mmCIF file of C-alpha atoms in Angstrom:
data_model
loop_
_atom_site.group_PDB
_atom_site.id
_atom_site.type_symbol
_atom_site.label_atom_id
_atom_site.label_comp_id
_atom_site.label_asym_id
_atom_site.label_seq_id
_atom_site.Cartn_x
_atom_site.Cartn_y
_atom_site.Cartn_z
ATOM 1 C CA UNK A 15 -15.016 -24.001 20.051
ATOM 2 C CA UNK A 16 -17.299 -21.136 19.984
ATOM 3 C CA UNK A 17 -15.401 -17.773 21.425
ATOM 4 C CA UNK A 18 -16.391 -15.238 23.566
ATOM 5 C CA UNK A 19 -17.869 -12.004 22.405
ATOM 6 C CA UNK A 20 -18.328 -9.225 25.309
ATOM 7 C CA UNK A 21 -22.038 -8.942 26.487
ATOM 8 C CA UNK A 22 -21.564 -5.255 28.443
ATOM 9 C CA UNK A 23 -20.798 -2.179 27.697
ATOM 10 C CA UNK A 24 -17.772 -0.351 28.737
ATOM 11 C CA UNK A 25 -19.464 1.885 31.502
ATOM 12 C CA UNK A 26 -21.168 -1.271 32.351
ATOM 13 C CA UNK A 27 -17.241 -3.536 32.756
ATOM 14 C CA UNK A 28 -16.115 -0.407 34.544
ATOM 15 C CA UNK A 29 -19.068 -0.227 37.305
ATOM 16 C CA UNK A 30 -18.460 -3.624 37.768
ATOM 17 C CA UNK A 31 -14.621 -3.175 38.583
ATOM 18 C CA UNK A 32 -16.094 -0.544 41.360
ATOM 19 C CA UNK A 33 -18.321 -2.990 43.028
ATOM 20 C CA UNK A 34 -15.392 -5.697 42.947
ATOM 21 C CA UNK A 35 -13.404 -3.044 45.151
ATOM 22 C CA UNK A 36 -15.747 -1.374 46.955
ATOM 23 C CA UNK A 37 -16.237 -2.245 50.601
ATOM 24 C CA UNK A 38 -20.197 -1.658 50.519
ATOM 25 C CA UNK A 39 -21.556 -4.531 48.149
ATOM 26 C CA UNK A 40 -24.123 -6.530 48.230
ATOM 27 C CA UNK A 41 -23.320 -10.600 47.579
ATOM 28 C CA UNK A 42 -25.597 -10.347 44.443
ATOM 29 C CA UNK A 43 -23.837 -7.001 43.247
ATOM 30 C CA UNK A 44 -21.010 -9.111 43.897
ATOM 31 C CA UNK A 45 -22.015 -12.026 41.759
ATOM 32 C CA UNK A 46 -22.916 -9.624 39.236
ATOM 33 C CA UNK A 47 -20.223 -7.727 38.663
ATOM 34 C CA UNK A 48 -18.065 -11.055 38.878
ATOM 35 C CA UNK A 49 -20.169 -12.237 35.644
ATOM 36 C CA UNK A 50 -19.271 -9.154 34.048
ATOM 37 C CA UNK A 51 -15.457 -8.803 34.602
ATOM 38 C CA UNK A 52 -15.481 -12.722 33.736
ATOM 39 C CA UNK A 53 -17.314 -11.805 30.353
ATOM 40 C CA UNK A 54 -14.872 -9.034 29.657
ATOM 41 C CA UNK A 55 -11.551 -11.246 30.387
ATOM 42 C CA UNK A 56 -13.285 -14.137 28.346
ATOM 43 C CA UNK A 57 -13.429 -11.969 25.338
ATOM 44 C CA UNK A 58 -9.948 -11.308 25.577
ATOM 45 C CA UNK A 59 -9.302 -14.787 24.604
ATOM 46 C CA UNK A 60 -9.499 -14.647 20.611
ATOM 47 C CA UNK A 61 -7.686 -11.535 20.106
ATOM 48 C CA UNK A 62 -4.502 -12.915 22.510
ATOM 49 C CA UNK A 63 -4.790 -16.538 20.741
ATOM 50 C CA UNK A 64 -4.320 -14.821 17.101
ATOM 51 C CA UNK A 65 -1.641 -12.425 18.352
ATOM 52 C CA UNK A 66 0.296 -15.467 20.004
ATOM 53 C CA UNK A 67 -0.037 -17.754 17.123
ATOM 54 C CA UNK A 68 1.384 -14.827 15.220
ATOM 55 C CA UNK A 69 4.160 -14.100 17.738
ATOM 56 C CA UNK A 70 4.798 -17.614 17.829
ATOM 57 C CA UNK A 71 5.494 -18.086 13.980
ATOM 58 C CA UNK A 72 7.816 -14.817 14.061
ATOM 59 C CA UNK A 73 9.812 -16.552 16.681
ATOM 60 C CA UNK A 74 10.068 -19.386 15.588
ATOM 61 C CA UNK A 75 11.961 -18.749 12.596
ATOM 62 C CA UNK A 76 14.338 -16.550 14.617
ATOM 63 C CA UNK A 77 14.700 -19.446 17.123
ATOM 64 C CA UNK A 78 13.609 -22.980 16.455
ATOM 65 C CA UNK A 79 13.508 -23.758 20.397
ATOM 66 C CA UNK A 80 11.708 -20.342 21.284
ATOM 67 C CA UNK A 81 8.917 -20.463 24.213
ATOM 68 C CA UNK A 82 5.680 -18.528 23.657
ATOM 69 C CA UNK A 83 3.525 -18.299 26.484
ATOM 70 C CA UNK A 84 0.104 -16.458 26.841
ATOM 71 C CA UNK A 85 -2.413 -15.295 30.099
ATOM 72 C CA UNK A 86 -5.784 -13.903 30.575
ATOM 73 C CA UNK A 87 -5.110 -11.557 33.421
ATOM 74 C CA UNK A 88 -6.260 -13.460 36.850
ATOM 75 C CA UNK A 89 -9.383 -11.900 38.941
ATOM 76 C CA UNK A 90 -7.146 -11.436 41.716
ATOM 77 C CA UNK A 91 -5.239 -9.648 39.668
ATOM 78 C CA UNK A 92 -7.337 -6.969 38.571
ATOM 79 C CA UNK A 93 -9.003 -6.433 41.776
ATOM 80 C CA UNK A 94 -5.621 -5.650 43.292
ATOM 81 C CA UNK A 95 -4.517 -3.698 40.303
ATOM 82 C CA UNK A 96 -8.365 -1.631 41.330
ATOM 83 C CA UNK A 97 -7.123 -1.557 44.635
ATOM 84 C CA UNK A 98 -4.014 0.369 44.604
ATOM 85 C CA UNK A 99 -5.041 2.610 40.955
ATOM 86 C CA UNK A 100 -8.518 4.026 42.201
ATOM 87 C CA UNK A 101 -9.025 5.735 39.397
ATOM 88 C CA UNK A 102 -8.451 2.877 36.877
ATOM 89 C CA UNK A 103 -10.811 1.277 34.841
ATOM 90 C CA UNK A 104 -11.099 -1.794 33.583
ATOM 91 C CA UNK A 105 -11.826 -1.483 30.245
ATOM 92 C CA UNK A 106 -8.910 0.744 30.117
ATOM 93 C CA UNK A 107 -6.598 -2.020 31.399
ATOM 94 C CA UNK A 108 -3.947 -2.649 28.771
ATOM 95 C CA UNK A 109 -2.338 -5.835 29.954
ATOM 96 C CA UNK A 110 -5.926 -7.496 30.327
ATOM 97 C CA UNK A 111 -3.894 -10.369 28.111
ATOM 98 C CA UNK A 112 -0.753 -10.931 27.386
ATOM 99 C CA UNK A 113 1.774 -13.266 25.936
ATOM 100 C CA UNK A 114 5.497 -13.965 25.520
ATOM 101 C CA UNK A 115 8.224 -14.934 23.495
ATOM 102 C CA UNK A 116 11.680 -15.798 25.331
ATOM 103 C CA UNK A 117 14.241 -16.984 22.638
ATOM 104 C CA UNK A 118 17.849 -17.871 23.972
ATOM 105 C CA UNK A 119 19.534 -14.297 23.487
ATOM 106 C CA UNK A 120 19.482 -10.852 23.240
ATOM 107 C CA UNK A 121 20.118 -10.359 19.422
ATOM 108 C CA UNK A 122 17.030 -12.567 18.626
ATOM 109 C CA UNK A 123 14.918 -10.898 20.574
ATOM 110 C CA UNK A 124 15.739 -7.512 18.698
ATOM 111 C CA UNK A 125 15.587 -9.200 15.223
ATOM 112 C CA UNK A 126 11.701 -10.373 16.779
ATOM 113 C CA UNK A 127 11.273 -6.534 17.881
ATOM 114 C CA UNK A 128 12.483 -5.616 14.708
ATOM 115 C CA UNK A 129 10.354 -8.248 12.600
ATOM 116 C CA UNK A 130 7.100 -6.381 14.097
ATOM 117 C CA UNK A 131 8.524 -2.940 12.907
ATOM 118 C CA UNK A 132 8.775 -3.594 9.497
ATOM 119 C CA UNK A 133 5.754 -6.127 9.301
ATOM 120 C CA UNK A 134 2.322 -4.755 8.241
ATOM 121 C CA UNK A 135 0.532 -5.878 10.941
ATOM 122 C CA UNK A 136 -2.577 -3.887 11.835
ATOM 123 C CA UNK A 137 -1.399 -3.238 15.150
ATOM 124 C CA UNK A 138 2.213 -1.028 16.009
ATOM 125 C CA UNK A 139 3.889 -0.763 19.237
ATOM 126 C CA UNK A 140 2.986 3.248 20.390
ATOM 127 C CA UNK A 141 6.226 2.429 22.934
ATOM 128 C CA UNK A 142 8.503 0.031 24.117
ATOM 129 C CA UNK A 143 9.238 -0.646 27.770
ATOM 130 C CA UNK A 144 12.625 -2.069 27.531
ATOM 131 C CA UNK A 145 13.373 -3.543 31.143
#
């Protein structure tokens, strides 16, 4: 399976996020920035898959029975997200993917948060939105 690599630009993702909101488009703007957005979300694909085979392994040996779940962010999603942040882009969308561990208690999950900490991962947490 080949994946996908992104084919626009940054300013190019982002004026497509303004036609997907605005009210004055044409259907082939439409269409266009559609292919665009698409692109972008595709490409999100092979970065999320390595982080969640990662995140899987972690868990895993903290919980043999832990559930890892991933997501491209849906197109319905982002448009709304557009909708009601007017000054967002999307190439500055951080939850564009995302995935999930849910292990059967508290403590594990702060051994997991803990097991990212001290790993040497390329990639740190710069916060943590504990909810």
């Amino acid at each position: 399976m080949a994946w996908t690599v992104p084919e626009h630009s940054k300013s190019e993702v982002d004026r497509a996020g303004k036609v997907l909101v605005s009210e004055y488009t044409t259907d082939q703007a439409l269409q266009t920035a559609l292919t665009v957005i698409n692109n972008w979300r595709a490409s999100h694909s092979f970065p999320l898959n390595t982080f969640q085979v990662g995140l899987r392994s972690k868990a895993r040996r903290i919980d043999d029975q832990a559930l890892v779940a991933q997501r491209i962010k849906r197109l319905s999603s982002i448009e709304l997200k557009l909708s009601r942040f007017p000054t967002m882009k999307v190439s500055q969308m951080q939850d564009i993917g995302g995935c999930r561990a849910v292990l059967r208690n508290i403590a594990q999950v702060r051994e997991l948060e803990q097991s990212y900490r001290e790993s040497s991962i390329k990639h740190k947490p710069l916060r943590t939105d504990d909810y």
